[in-house]
Amino acid sequence: MTANGSADLVIVANRLPVDRVIDPDGTPRWRRSPGGLVSALEPVMRVHDGAWIGWPGGAQEEGEEDLEPFVEDGMQLVPVPLSAQEVEEFYEGFSNGTLWPLYHDVVAKPLFKREWWEAYKRVNQRFAERAAAVAARGAMVWVHDYQLQLVPQLLRELRPDLRIGFFLHIPFPPAELFSQLPWRRAVLEGLLGADIVGFHLPGGAQNFVRLVRQRVGHKTHRDLVTLPDGRQVRAAAYPISIDAADFEELARSPEVTRRAEAIRGALGHPKRVLLGVDRLDYTKGIYPRLRAYAELVADGTFDVEDTVFVQVATPSRERVDEYRKMRDEIDMLVGRVNGNLGRIGHPAISYLHSSYPREEMAALYRAADIMVVTPYRDGMNLVCKEYVACRYDNDGALVLSEFAGAAHELSQAWLVNPYDINGMKAAIVEAANAEPKEVTRRMKAMRKTVREHDVDRWATGFLDELDAVRPPGRRRVRRPAG
Ligand code: GDG
């Protein structure tokens, strides 16, 4: 079991890969949360008797006992509890009120609060202690994302025998922005506890290495940092992806095919469906996208009788002020646009503030003619890759922000600058009027990329390199067959 230090592979992430659900008869149980990361890591976890350490969600009441480690779906899960105050200060505060906006080009103003930083350090220490207790001698520990940047160093202090990897799922900002952070040096040193620090893009890795040189003063050469004790840390790009085959299979299923037709039917069989799917987040550029579209309806380029924009905005971080404000702004924009431009049975924008099962997402991807993904800044953006995976007959256009990490791989999309409303309008019109042959040419090329670089390749690529970090006397970890 996990608690006695026998796991050869340990994943440390903010959340456990399961959600607490209550059955109709009132019995609580765990349900695996959907997501590429879990399915990519599951086979490796099985082979290694792996453990996953994370917050189970919710707040632990004072005096409440800690949840014990448990096995679910063949994975050993180790819950790390957070108190209500820690949820506020560590999760909503430092993670989502300081780091998230700072790392996304300061699209919103980051707040620097000393008590949030104290909570961040405390919770990172707790995660590191759990990982130290669970990992076998010489194990690989893979720490994920911006909430846990101090864990690599804290863990190395407790367990110098481990091989530690870190992957950042969001952009790593340039020195000019990162340097605003009052605790910049501590965060860099935290990350330097890892043997490999992974980013989506080479630019993120370069920003990191440059900052380490400037702010910590370590020697660097290309992607390598050399610490005073001779240990080396590598910073490199590992662009994440999706389980493309799985998405395509889902998209081809008779249920999803029927549902996609039903969606178009419910929309009144329009000639053209545009689609946006995002977590409701200010980085995703939902507002300028809908504004650009509204202008195209207002000037008569598109007619609500035969064209509709479906925008799914999945509820997210609803207790953080900045998110509430943005939700109100988008609600108002959609209300105004539909009030001014819609007709009975034909809204300009069909706006859904809700989350859906994966099957419904696949049906939406199938039902769309043009997918519009316009983040101001996005580490990667998986939604556009999912859309591409679902377009198995090589049709469907993609309009994509050049500031999404995915734009580096999906260069055949209609690339746009989300700050340039006129440019975005022009790209949407071009995509809408493109010859089918042109749409197919672009989609084919993007499908090849998404098929060949899937999430399994991402996870295996990272873990193979971490496995190769082998100071003398450490044993090698087995890889799963096939
Ligand atoms: C972060 C980085 C990076 C959304 N609504 C529903 C739903 N989703 C799924 C999508 C997609 C995922 O959530 C969103 O992933 P993204 O990559 O688009 O964006 P973030 O959530 O911001 O993710 C990002 C990613 O980490 C991975 O490293 O790409 O840049 O910001 O898979 O399908 N899924 C279901 N119902 C919904 O309503 N089932």
Coordinates of C-alpha atoms and ligand atoms in Angstrom, one line a residue:
M1 CA 0.0 0.0 0.0
T2 CA 0.9 3.6 -0.4
A3 CA 1.5 4.8 3.1
N4 CA 4.5 2.6 3.7
G5 CA 6.7 4.0 1.0
S6 CA 6.5 1.4 -1.7
A7 CA 5.3 3.4 -4.8
D8 CA 7.8 3.4 -7.7
L9 CA 6.0 6.2 -9.4
V10 CA 4.2 9.0 -7.6
I11 CA 2.1 11.7 -9.2
V12 CA 1.6 14.9 -7.1
A13 CA -1.1 17.2 -8.5
N14 CA -3.4 19.8 -6.9
R15 CA -6.4 17.5 -7.4
L16 CA -6.9 13.8 -7.0
P17 CA -8.1 12.2 -10.3
V18 CA -11.5 11.5 -8.7
D19 CA -14.6 13.5 -7.5
R20 CA -16.8 12.8 -4.6
V21 CA -20.3 12.1 -5.8
I22 CA -23.4 11.1 -3.8
D23 CA -25.6 8.3 -5.1
P24 CA -29.4 8.7 -5.2
D25 CA -29.6 6.6 -2.0
G26 CA -27.3 9.0 -0.3
T27 CA -24.2 6.9 -0.3
P28 CA -21.0 8.9 -1.1
R29 CA -18.5 7.4 -3.5
W30 CA -15.6 8.4 -5.7
R31 CA -16.0 8.8 -9.5
R32 CA -13.0 9.1 -11.8
S33 CA -12.8 12.6 -13.2
P34 CA -12.6 12.7 -17.0
G35 CA -9.4 13.9 -18.5
G36 CA -6.5 13.0 -20.7
L37 CA -3.9 13.2 -17.9
V38 CA -5.6 10.5 -15.9
S39 CA -6.1 8.1 -18.8
A40 CA -2.5 8.7 -20.0
L41 CA -1.0 8.0 -16.6
E42 CA -3.2 5.1 -15.6
P43 CA -1.4 2.3 -17.5
V44 CA 2.0 3.5 -16.2
M45 CA 0.5 3.8 -12.7
R46 CA -0.7 0.2 -12.8
V47 CA 2.7 -1.3 -13.8
H48 CA 4.5 0.7 -11.1
D49 CA 2.1 0.3 -8.2
G50 CA 1.9 4.0 -8.6
A51 CA 0.3 6.5 -6.2
W52 CA -1.5 9.8 -6.8
I53 CA -1.3 12.5 -4.2
G54 CA -3.8 15.4 -4.4
W55 CA -6.5 17.4 -2.7
P56 CA -9.9 15.7 -2.8
G57 CA -11.8 19.0 -3.1
G58 CA -13.9 20.6 -0.4
A59 CA -12.7 21.9 3.0
Q60 CA -11.7 19.8 6.0
E61 CA -13.7 20.8 9.1
E62 CA -11.8 21.5 12.3
G63 CA -11.3 18.3 14.3
E64 CA -12.3 16.1 11.3
E65 CA -10.1 13.1 10.7
D66 CA -7.8 12.9 7.7
L67 CA -9.1 10.7 4.8
E68 CA -7.0 7.5 4.7
P69 CA -5.2 6.6 1.4
F70 CA -7.5 4.3 -0.7
V71 CA -7.5 2.4 -3.9
E72 CA -9.9 3.4 -6.7
D73 CA -9.9 2.1 -10.3
G74 CA -6.6 0.3 -9.6
M75 CA -4.9 3.6 -8.6
Q76 CA -3.6 4.2 -5.1
L77 CA -4.9 7.6 -4.0
V78 CA -3.5 9.7 -1.2
P79 CA -5.7 12.6 -0.2
V80 CA -4.2 15.9 1.1
P81 CA -6.8 17.9 3.0
L82 CA -7.2 21.7 3.0
S83 CA -8.9 23.7 5.6
A84 CA -11.5 26.3 4.5
Q85 CA -8.9 29.0 5.2
E86 CA -6.4 27.2 3.0
V87 CA -8.9 26.8 0.2
E88 CA -9.3 30.6 0.3
E89 CA -5.6 31.5 0.8
F90 CA -3.7 28.8 -1.0
Y91 CA -6.1 27.8 -3.8
E92 CA -8.3 30.8 -4.6
G93 CA -5.7 33.2 -3.3
F94 CA -2.1 32.6 -4.2
S95 CA -2.8 30.0 -6.9
N96 CA -5.7 31.6 -8.7
G97 CA -5.5 35.3 -7.6
T98 CA -1.7 35.7 -7.8
L99 CA 0.0 33.1 -10.0
W100 CA -2.7 32.5 -12.6
P101 CA -3.0 36.1 -13.8
L102 CA 0.8 36.7 -13.4
Y103 CA 1.6 33.7 -15.6
H104 CA -1.0 34.7 -18.2
D105 CA 0.5 38.0 -19.3
V106 CA -1.2 39.9 -16.4
V107 CA -4.5 39.8 -18.3
A108 CA -6.0 40.5 -14.9
K109 CA -4.2 42.2 -12.1
P110 CA -2.4 39.7 -9.8
L111 CA -2.8 40.3 -6.1
F112 CA 0.3 40.0 -3.9
K113 CA -0.8 39.2 -0.4
R114 CA 1.7 38.0 2.2
E115 CA -0.7 35.8 4.1
W116 CA -1.6 34.0 0.8
W117 CA 2.1 33.2 0.3
E118 CA 2.4 31.8 3.8
A119 CA -0.5 29.5 3.1
Y120 CA 1.1 28.5 -0.3
K121 CA 4.3 27.5 1.5
R122 CA 2.4 25.6 4.2
V123 CA 0.3 23.6 1.8
N124 CA 3.3 22.8 -0.5
Q125 CA 5.2 21.5 2.6
R126 CA 2.2 19.2 3.3
F127 CA 2.2 17.8 -0.2
A128 CA 6.0 17.2 -0.1
E129 CA 5.7 15.3 3.2
R130 CA 2.9 13.1 1.8
A131 CA 5.1 12.4 -1.3
A132 CA 8.1 11.6 0.9
A133 CA 6.1 9.1 2.9
V134 CA 4.7 7.3 -0.1
A135 CA 7.6 7.1 -2.5
A136 CA 9.8 3.9 -2.6
R137 CA 13.6 4.3 -2.6
G138 CA 14.8 5.8 -5.9
A139 CA 11.2 6.3 -7.1
M140 CA 10.2 8.8 -9.8
V141 CA 8.0 11.6 -8.5
W142 CA 6.2 13.7 -11.1
V143 CA 4.9 17.0 -9.6
H144 CA 2.3 19.0 -11.6
D145 CA 1.5 22.6 -12.1
Y146 CA 1.6 26.1 -10.6
Q147 CA -0.1 25.3 -7.3
L148 CA 2.9 23.1 -6.3
Q149 CA 6.1 24.9 -7.5
L150 CA 7.8 24.6 -4.1
V151 CA 7.3 20.8 -3.8
P152 CA 10.3 19.7 -5.8
Q153 CA 12.8 21.4 -3.5
L154 CA 10.9 20.6 -0.3
L155 CA 10.7 17.0 -1.4
R156 CA 14.4 16.8 -2.3
E157 CA 15.3 18.0 1.2
L158 CA 13.3 15.2 2.7
R159 CA 14.3 12.5 0.1
P160 CA 17.5 13.1 -1.9
D161 CA 17.3 9.6 -3.3
L162 CA 14.3 10.4 -5.5
R163 CA 14.1 11.4 -9.2
I164 CA 11.9 14.4 -9.3
G165 CA 10.1 15.8 -12.4
F166 CA 7.9 18.9 -12.6
F167 CA 5.5 19.9 -15.4
L168 CA 3.9 23.4 -15.7
H169 CA 0.5 23.3 -17.4
I170 CA 0.3 27.0 -17.9
P171 CA 2.7 29.5 -19.6
F172 CA 5.9 30.4 -17.8
P173 CA 6.1 34.2 -18.1
P174 CA 9.0 36.3 -19.4
A175 CA 11.4 37.8 -16.8
E176 CA 9.8 41.2 -17.1
L177 CA 6.5 39.9 -15.7
F178 CA 7.7 37.2 -13.4
S179 CA 10.0 39.6 -11.6
Q180 CA 6.9 41.4 -10.2
L181 CA 6.5 38.4 -7.8
P182 CA 7.8 39.4 -4.4
W183 CA 8.7 35.7 -3.8
R184 CA 10.3 35.1 -7.2
R185 CA 13.5 33.7 -6.0
A186 CA 11.8 31.2 -3.6
V187 CA 9.6 30.0 -6.5
L188 CA 12.6 29.5 -8.8
E189 CA 14.5 27.6 -6.1
G190 CA 11.5 25.5 -5.5
L191 CA 11.4 24.4 -9.1
L192 CA 15.1 23.8 -9.1
G193 CA 14.5 20.9 -6.7
A194 CA 13.4 18.9 -9.8
D195 CA 15.8 17.0 -12.2
I196 CA 13.6 18.0 -15.1
V197 CA 11.3 21.0 -15.3
G198 CA 8.9 20.7 -18.2
F199 CA 6.9 23.4 -20.1
H200 CA 4.5 23.3 -23.1
L201 CA 6.8 25.5 -25.2
P202 CA 10.5 26.1 -25.6
G203 CA 9.9 29.8 -24.8
G204 CA 8.7 28.9 -21.3
A205 CA 11.9 26.8 -20.7
Q206 CA 14.0 29.7 -22.0
N207 CA 12.2 32.2 -19.7
F208 CA 12.9 29.9 -16.8
V209 CA 16.6 29.4 -17.5
R210 CA 17.2 33.1 -18.0
L211 CA 15.4 33.9 -14.7
V212 CA 17.5 31.3 -12.9
R213 CA 20.7 32.9 -14.2
Q214 CA 19.5 36.5 -13.4
R215 CA 17.8 36.0 -10.1
V216 CA 19.5 33.0 -8.5
G217 CA 22.9 33.3 -10.1
H218 CA 23.4 29.7 -11.1
K219 CA 25.4 28.7 -14.2
T220 CA 23.3 27.8 -17.2
H221 CA 24.2 26.4 -20.6
R222 CA 21.4 26.0 -23.2
D223 CA 18.6 24.0 -21.4
L224 CA 20.8 23.0 -18.4
V225 CA 21.2 24.7 -15.1
T226 CA 24.2 23.6 -12.9
L227 CA 23.8 24.0 -9.2
P228 CA 26.7 24.8 -6.8
D229 CA 26.7 21.1 -5.6
G230 CA 27.1 19.9 -9.3
R231 CA 23.6 18.6 -9.7
Q232 CA 22.1 19.5 -13.0
V233 CA 18.5 20.5 -13.8
R234 CA 17.1 20.4 -17.3
A235 CA 14.4 22.8 -18.6
A236 CA 12.7 21.6 -21.7
A237 CA 9.4 21.7 -23.7
Y238 CA 7.0 18.7 -23.6
P239 CA 3.8 19.9 -25.4
I240 CA 0.8 18.1 -23.9
S241 CA -2.0 16.6 -26.0
I242 CA -5.1 14.5 -25.8
D243 CA -6.1 10.8 -26.2
A244 CA -6.9 11.4 -29.9
A245 CA -7.9 7.9 -30.8
D246 CA -10.3 7.7 -27.9
F247 CA -11.9 11.0 -28.9
E248 CA -12.3 9.9 -32.5
E249 CA -13.9 6.7 -31.4
L250 CA -16.3 8.6 -29.3
A251 CA -17.1 10.9 -32.1
R252 CA -17.7 8.0 -34.5
S253 CA -20.2 6.3 -32.1
P254 CA -23.8 6.1 -33.3
E255 CA -25.0 7.9 -30.1
V256 CA -22.7 10.9 -30.6
T257 CA -23.6 11.0 -34.3
R258 CA -27.3 11.1 -33.5
R259 CA -26.8 13.7 -30.8
A260 CA -24.8 15.9 -33.2
E261 CA -27.7 15.8 -35.7
A262 CA -30.2 16.5 -32.9
I263 CA -28.1 19.6 -31.8
R264 CA -28.3 21.0 -35.3
G265 CA -32.0 20.2 -35.4
A266 CA -32.6 22.0 -32.1
L267 CA -30.7 25.0 -33.5
G268 CA -33.1 25.1 -36.5
H269 CA -30.9 23.3 -39.1
P270 CA -28.7 26.4 -39.7
K271 CA -26.4 26.6 -42.6
R272 CA -23.5 27.4 -40.3
V273 CA -22.7 26.7 -36.6
L274 CA -19.8 28.4 -34.9
L275 CA -18.6 27.0 -31.6
G276 CA -16.7 28.1 -28.6
V277 CA -16.0 25.8 -25.6
D278 CA -14.1 27.2 -22.6
R279 CA -13.8 27.2 -18.9
L280 CA -15.3 30.6 -18.0
D281 CA -12.0 32.2 -17.5
Y282 CA -10.7 35.7 -18.4
T283 CA -7.7 34.3 -20.2
K284 CA -9.9 32.5 -22.8
G285 CA -10.9 35.6 -24.7
I286 CA -14.6 34.8 -24.8
Y287 CA -15.6 38.5 -24.7
P288 CA -13.7 39.8 -27.7
R289 CA -14.6 36.6 -29.7
L290 CA -18.4 37.2 -29.1
R291 CA -18.0 40.9 -29.8
A292 CA -16.3 40.2 -33.1
Y293 CA -19.1 37.8 -34.0
A294 CA -21.8 40.2 -33.0
E295 CA -20.3 42.9 -35.2
L296 CA -20.4 40.5 -38.1
V297 CA -24.1 39.9 -37.5
A298 CA -24.8 43.6 -37.0
D299 CA -23.2 44.5 -40.3
G300 CA -25.1 41.8 -42.2
T301 CA -22.1 39.5 -42.9
F302 CA -24.0 36.7 -41.1
D303 CA -27.7 36.3 -40.7
V304 CA -29.2 34.9 -37.6
E305 CA -31.8 33.0 -39.7
D306 CA -29.0 30.6 -41.0
T307 CA -26.0 31.1 -38.7
V308 CA -25.6 30.7 -35.0
F309 CA -22.7 30.9 -32.5
V310 CA -22.9 28.3 -29.7
Q311 CA -20.8 29.3 -26.7
V312 CA -20.3 26.8 -23.9
A313 CA -18.8 28.4 -20.8
T314 CA -18.1 25.9 -18.1
P315 CA -18.4 27.3 -14.6
S316 CA -15.0 27.8 -13.0
R317 CA -13.5 29.3 -9.8
E318 CA -16.8 31.0 -9.0
R319 CA -15.7 32.3 -5.6
V320 CA -12.8 34.4 -7.1
D321 CA -13.9 38.0 -7.6
E322 CA -12.3 38.5 -11.0
Y323 CA -14.3 35.5 -12.3
R324 CA -17.6 36.8 -11.0
K325 CA -17.0 40.2 -12.6
M326 CA -16.2 38.6 -16.0
R327 CA -19.2 36.4 -15.8
D328 CA -21.4 39.5 -15.4
E329 CA -19.7 41.2 -18.3
I330 CA -20.3 38.2 -20.6
D331 CA -23.9 37.8 -19.5
M332 CA -24.5 41.4 -20.3
L333 CA -22.8 41.2 -23.7
V334 CA -24.8 38.1 -24.7
G335 CA -28.1 39.7 -23.5
R336 CA -27.4 42.9 -25.4
V337 CA -26.4 41.1 -28.6
N338 CA -29.4 38.7 -28.5
G339 CA -31.7 41.5 -27.6
N340 CA -30.6 43.7 -30.4
L341 CA -29.9 41.2 -33.1
G342 CA -31.8 38.0 -32.4
R343 CA -35.2 37.0 -33.8
I344 CA -37.8 34.7 -32.4
G345 CA -36.3 31.2 -32.4
H346 CA -33.0 32.6 -33.7
P347 CA -30.6 34.0 -31.1
A348 CA -27.4 35.3 -32.5
I349 CA -25.5 33.5 -29.7
S350 CA -26.7 30.4 -28.0
Y351 CA -25.0 30.7 -24.6
L352 CA -24.7 27.8 -22.2
H353 CA -23.2 28.4 -18.8
S354 CA -23.0 24.8 -17.8
S355 CA -20.7 21.7 -17.9
Y356 CA -21.5 18.6 -19.9
P357 CA -20.5 15.0 -20.2
R358 CA -17.7 14.1 -22.7
E359 CA -20.2 12.6 -25.1
E360 CA -22.0 15.9 -25.3
M361 CA -18.7 17.7 -25.9
A362 CA -17.9 15.3 -28.8
A363 CA -21.4 15.9 -30.3
L364 CA -20.9 19.7 -30.1
Y365 CA -17.5 19.3 -31.9
R366 CA -19.2 17.2 -34.5
A367 CA -22.1 19.7 -34.9
A368 CA -19.9 22.7 -35.5
D369 CA -18.7 24.0 -38.8
I370 CA -16.2 26.5 -37.4
M371 CA -14.5 26.2 -34.0
V372 CA -13.4 29.6 -32.6
V373 CA -10.6 29.4 -29.9
T374 CA -9.3 32.8 -29.0
P375 CA -7.5 32.9 -25.7
Y376 CA -5.4 36.0 -24.8
R377 CA -2.9 33.5 -23.5
D378 CA -3.2 29.7 -23.0
G379 CA -0.5 27.2 -22.0
M380 CA -1.6 24.7 -24.7
N381 CA -5.5 24.6 -25.1
L382 CA -6.8 21.0 -25.4
V383 CA -10.3 22.0 -26.7
C384 CA -9.0 22.8 -30.2
K385 CA -7.1 19.4 -30.3
E386 CA -10.3 17.6 -29.2
Y387 CA -12.2 19.4 -32.0
V388 CA -9.6 18.3 -34.5
A389 CA -9.6 14.7 -33.2
C390 CA -13.4 14.6 -33.7
R391 CA -13.4 15.8 -37.4
Y392 CA -12.7 12.3 -38.8
D393 CA -14.1 13.3 -42.3
N394 CA -11.5 16.1 -42.5
D395 CA -14.0 18.9 -42.6
G396 CA -14.5 21.7 -40.1
A397 CA -12.5 25.0 -39.8
L398 CA -10.5 26.1 -36.8
V399 CA -9.9 29.7 -35.9
L400 CA -7.2 29.8 -33.3
S401 CA -5.4 32.4 -31.3
E402 CA -1.7 32.7 -31.9
F403 CA -1.3 33.1 -28.1
A404 CA -2.4 29.5 -27.4
G405 CA 0.4 27.0 -27.1
A406 CA -1.5 24.8 -29.6
A407 CA -0.9 27.4 -32.3
H408 CA 2.7 26.2 -32.5
E409 CA 1.6 22.7 -33.6
L410 CA -1.7 23.6 -35.4
S411 CA -0.3 26.2 -37.7
Q412 CA -2.8 25.3 -40.4
A413 CA -5.6 26.9 -38.4
W414 CA -6.8 30.4 -39.3
L415 CA -4.5 32.1 -36.7
V416 CA -5.7 35.3 -35.1
N417 CA -4.6 37.9 -32.6
P418 CA -7.5 38.2 -30.1
Y419 CA -6.6 41.8 -29.3
D420 CA -7.3 42.7 -33.0
I421 CA -11.1 42.6 -33.4
N422 CA -11.0 43.4 -37.1
G423 CA -8.4 40.8 -37.7
M424 CA -10.5 38.2 -35.9
K425 CA -13.6 39.2 -37.9
A426 CA -11.7 38.8 -41.1
A427 CA -10.4 35.4 -40.2
I428 CA -13.8 34.2 -39.2
V429 CA -15.3 35.3 -42.5
E430 CA -12.4 33.7 -44.4
A431 CA -12.9 30.4 -42.6
A432 CA -16.6 30.6 -43.3
N433 CA -16.1 31.3 -47.0
A434 CA -13.2 28.9 -47.6
E435 CA -13.5 26.3 -50.3
P436 CA -14.2 22.8 -48.9
K437 CA -10.9 21.7 -50.5
E438 CA -9.0 24.3 -48.5
V439 CA -10.7 23.4 -45.3
T440 CA -9.9 19.7 -45.9
R441 CA -6.3 20.4 -46.7
R442 CA -5.8 22.3 -43.4
M443 CA -7.8 19.8 -41.3
K444 CA -5.9 16.8 -42.7
A445 CA -2.6 18.3 -41.7
M446 CA -3.8 19.2 -38.2
R447 CA -5.3 15.7 -37.7
K448 CA -2.0 14.1 -38.6
T449 CA -0.2 16.2 -35.9
V450 CA -2.8 15.5 -33.2
R451 CA -2.9 11.8 -34.1
E452 CA 0.9 11.4 -34.0
H453 CA 1.5 13.6 -30.9
D454 CA -1.0 12.2 -28.4
V455 CA -1.1 12.4 -24.6
D456 CA 0.5 8.9 -24.3
R457 CA 3.5 10.1 -26.2
W458 CA 3.7 13.2 -24.0
A459 CA 3.6 11.2 -20.7
T460 CA 5.9 8.5 -21.9
G461 CA 8.4 11.0 -23.3
F462 CA 8.6 12.9 -20.0
L463 CA 8.8 9.7 -17.8
D464 CA 11.4 8.1 -20.0
E465 CA 13.7 11.1 -19.6
L466 CA 13.1 11.2 -15.9
D467 CA 13.8 7.5 -15.7
A468 CA 17.1 8.1 -17.4
V469 CA 18.2 10.5 -14.6
R470 CA 20.1 7.9 -12.7
P471 CA 22.7 8.8 -10.1
P472 CA 24.8 5.8 -9.2
G473 CA 23.2 3.1 -7.1
R474 CA 19.6 3.8 -8.0
R475 CA 17.4 1.1 -9.5
R476 CA 15.6 1.5 -12.8
V477 CA 11.9 1.6 -12.9
R478 CA 10.0 -0.8 -15.2
R479 CA 8.0 0.5 -18.2
P480 CA 4.6 -1.0 -19.0
A481 CA 4.6 -3.5 -21.9
G482 CA 3.1 -2.3 -25.2
Ligands
GDG1 C1 -4.9 24.0 -18.4 C2 -4.2 25.1 -19.2 C3 -3.6 23.3 -20.9 C4 -14.3 21.9 -20.5 N1 -15.6 22.0 -20.3 C5 -16.1 20.8 -20.1 C6 -15.0 19.9 -20.3 N2 -13.9 20.6 -20.5 C7 -12.6 20.0 -20.8 C8 -12.2 20.2 -22.2 C9 -10.7 20.1 -22.1 C10 -10.4 20.6 -20.7 O1 -11.7 20.6 -20.0 C11 -10.0 22.1 -20.8 O2 -8.6 22.1 -21.2 P1 -7.9 23.3 -21.8 O3 -6.5 22.9 -22.2 O4 -8.7 23.8 -23.0 O5 -7.9 24.5 -20.7 P2 -7.6 24.6 -19.1 O6 -8.7 24.0 -18.3 O7 -7.3 26.0 -18.9 O8 -6.2 23.7 -18.9 C12 -4.2 24.7 -20.7 C13 -4.2 22.3 -20.0 O9 -4.1 22.8 -18.6 C14 -3.4 21.0 -20.0 O10 -2.0 21.2 -19.7 O11 -3.8 22.9 -22.2 O12 -3.5 25.7 -21.5 O13 -4.8 26.4 -19.1 O14 -10.3 18.7 -22.1 O15 -12.8 19.2 -23.0 N3 -15.2 18.5 -20.2 C15 -16.4 18.0 -20.0 N4 -17.5 18.9 -19.8 C16 -17.4 20.2 -19.8 O16 -18.4 21.0 -19.7 N5 -16.6 16.7 -19.9

